Short mmCIF file of C-alpha atoms in Angstrom, two decimals:
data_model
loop_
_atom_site.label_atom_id
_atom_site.label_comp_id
_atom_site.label_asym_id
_atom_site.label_seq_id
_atom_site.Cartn_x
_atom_site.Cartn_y
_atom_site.Cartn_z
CA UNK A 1 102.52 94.57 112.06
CA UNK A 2 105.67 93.86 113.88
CA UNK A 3 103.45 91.71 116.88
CA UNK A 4 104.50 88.22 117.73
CA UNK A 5 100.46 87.71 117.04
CA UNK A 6 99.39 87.67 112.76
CA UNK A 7 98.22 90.43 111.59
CA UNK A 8 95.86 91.12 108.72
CA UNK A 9 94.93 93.86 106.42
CA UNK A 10 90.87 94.60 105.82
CA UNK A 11 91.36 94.02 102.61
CA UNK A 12 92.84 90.12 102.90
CA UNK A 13 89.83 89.74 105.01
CA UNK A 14 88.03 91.20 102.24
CA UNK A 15 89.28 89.79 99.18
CA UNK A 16 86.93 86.53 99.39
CA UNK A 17 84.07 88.87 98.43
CA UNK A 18 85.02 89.87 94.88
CA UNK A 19 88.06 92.44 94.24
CA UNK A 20 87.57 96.59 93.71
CA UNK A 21 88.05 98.03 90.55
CA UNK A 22 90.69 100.70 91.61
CA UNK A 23 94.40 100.63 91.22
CA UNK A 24 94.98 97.66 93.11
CA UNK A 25 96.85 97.23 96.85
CA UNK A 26 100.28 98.45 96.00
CA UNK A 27 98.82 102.01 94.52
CA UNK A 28 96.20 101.99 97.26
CA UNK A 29 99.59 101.65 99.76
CA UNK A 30 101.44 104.46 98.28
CA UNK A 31 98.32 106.80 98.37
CA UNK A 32 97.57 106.32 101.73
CA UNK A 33 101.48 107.39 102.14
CA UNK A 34 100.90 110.40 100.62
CA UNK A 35 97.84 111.77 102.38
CA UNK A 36 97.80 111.73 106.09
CA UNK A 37 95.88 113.72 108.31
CA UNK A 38 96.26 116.38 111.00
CA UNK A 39 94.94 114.07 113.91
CA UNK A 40 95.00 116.93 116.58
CA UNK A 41 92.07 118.55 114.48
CA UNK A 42 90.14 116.26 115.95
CA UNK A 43 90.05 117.58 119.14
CA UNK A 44 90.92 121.25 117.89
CA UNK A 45 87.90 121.99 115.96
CA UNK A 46 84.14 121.22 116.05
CA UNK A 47 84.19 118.99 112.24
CA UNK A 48 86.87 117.13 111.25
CA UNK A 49 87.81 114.63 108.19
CA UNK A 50 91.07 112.88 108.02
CA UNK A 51 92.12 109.60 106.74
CA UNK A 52 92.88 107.34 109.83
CA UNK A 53 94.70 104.30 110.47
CA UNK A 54 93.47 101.66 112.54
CA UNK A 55 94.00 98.29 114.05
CA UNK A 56 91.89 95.63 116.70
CA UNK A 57 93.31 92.31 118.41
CA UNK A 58 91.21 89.69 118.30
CA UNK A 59 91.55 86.15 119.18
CA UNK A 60 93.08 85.37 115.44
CA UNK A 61 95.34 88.08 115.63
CA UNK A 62 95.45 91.99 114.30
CA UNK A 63 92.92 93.37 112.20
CA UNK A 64 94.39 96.73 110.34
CA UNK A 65 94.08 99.68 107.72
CA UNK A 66 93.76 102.62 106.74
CA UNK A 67 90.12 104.07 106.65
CA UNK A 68 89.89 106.77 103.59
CA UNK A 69 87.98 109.25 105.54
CA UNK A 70 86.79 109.41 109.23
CA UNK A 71 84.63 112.56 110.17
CA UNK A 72 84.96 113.13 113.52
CA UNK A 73 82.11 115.54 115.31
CA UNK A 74 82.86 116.71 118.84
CA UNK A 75 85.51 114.36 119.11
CA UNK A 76 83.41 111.32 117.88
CA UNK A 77 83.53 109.59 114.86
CA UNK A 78 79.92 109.67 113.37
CA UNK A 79 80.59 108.58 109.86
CA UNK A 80 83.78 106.34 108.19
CA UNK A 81 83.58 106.67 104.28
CA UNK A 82 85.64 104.14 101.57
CA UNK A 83 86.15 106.31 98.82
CA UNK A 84 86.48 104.81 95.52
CA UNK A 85 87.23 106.02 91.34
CA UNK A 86 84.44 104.35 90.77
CA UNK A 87 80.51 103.26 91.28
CA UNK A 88 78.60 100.62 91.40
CA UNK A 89 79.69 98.74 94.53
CA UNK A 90 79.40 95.10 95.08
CA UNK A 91 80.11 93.09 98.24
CA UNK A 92 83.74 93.56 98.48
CA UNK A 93 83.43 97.87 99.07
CA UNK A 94 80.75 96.94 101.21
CA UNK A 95 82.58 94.27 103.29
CA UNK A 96 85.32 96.41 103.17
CA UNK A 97 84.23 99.33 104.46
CA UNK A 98 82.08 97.72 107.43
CA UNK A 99 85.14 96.49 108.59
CA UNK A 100 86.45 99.91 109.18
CA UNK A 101 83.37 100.62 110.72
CA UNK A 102 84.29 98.15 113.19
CA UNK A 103 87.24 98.49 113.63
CA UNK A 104 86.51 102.35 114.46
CA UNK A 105 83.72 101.12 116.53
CA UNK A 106 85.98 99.11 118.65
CA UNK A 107 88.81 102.04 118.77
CA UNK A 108 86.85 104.69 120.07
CA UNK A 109 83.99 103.07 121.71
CA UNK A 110 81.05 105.07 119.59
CA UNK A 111 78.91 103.54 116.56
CA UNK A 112 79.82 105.58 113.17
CA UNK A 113 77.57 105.59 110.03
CA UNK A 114 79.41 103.99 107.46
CA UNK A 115 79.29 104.73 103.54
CA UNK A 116 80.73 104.11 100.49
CA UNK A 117 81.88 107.49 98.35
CA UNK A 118 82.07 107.27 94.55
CA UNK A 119 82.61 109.57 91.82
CA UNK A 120 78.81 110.16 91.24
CA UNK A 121 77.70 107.50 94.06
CA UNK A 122 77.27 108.02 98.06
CA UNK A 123 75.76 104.53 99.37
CA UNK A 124 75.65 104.14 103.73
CA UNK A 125 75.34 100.19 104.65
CA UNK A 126 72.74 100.08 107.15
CA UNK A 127 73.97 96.23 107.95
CA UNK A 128 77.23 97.13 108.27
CA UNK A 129 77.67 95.38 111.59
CA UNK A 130 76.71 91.65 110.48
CA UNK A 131 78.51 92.26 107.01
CA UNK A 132 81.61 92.93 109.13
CA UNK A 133 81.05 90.26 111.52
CA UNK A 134 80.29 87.64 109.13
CA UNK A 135 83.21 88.29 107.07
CA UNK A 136 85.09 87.83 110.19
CA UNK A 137 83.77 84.75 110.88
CA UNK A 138 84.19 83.49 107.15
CA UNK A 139 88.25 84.50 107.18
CA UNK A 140 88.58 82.80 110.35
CA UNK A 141 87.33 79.67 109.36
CA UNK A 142 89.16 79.20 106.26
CA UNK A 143 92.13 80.19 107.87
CA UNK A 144 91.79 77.52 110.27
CA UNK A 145 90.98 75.17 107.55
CA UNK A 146 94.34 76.08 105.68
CA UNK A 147 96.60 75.71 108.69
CA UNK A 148 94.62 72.12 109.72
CA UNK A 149 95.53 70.95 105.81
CA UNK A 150 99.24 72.77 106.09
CA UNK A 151 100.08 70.62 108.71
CA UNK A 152 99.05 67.28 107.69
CA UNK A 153 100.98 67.72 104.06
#
């Protein structure tokens, strides 16, 4: 957060998509606080789950957040999971959580599944890939809409 580049949380990127139904961003914050992983399991033991923070440059400037849960086999991350309080997911989880695929995918060089965890609920995105990309695209554009009309007011 502290580049001389903008930097951007998955879930600004994902707000255009709808909003969750959890506690909102400030309780979401002070969770993710409270429950940090032991990131030297990962290379310690065979299986490992830990919440994990993560962040990508890209052209528009840094991508970043904190993915609930990353299972890491061997070293590799084969599946990122968004948990939520809730089910029923609509576009925003799904956004959302594709782009912590991607930005995992980008981190550590190796495609993960990504899913969706709810209380009664387990859904993987298949397209997660062009769901993350095209919310990319989307946030980029109106971003350089809103700076174009900034400047000439």
């Amino acid at each position: 957060m502290s580049s001389r580049k903008e930097a951007f949380t998955v879930t600004e990127v994902a707000k255009p998509f709808g909003r969750g139904r959890g506690r909102g961003l400030q309780a979401g914050v002070i969770l993710h606080r409270k429950f940090w992983g032991d990131l030297s399991l990962i290379l310690q033991e065979d299986k490992a789950s830990t919440p994990l923070p993560v962040a990508w440059r890209f052209r528009f400037g840094w991508l970043l957040g904190v993915v609930d849960q990353v299972l890491f086999v061997d070293g590799l991350p084969v599946e990122v999971a968004e948990l939520k309080s809730y089910d029923g997911f609509k576009s925003y989880e799904k956004v959302q959580a594709s782009l912590y695929g991607l930005l995992v995918m980008l981190n550590f060089q190796y495609r993960p599944r990504v899913s969706i965890i709810g209380v009664n609920e387990k859904l993987e995105i298949n397209n997660w890939e062009d769901l993350a990309v095209n919310a990319l695209e989307s946030f980029v554009r109106s971003n350089v809409l809103l700076k174009n009309v900034s400047r000439k007011t």
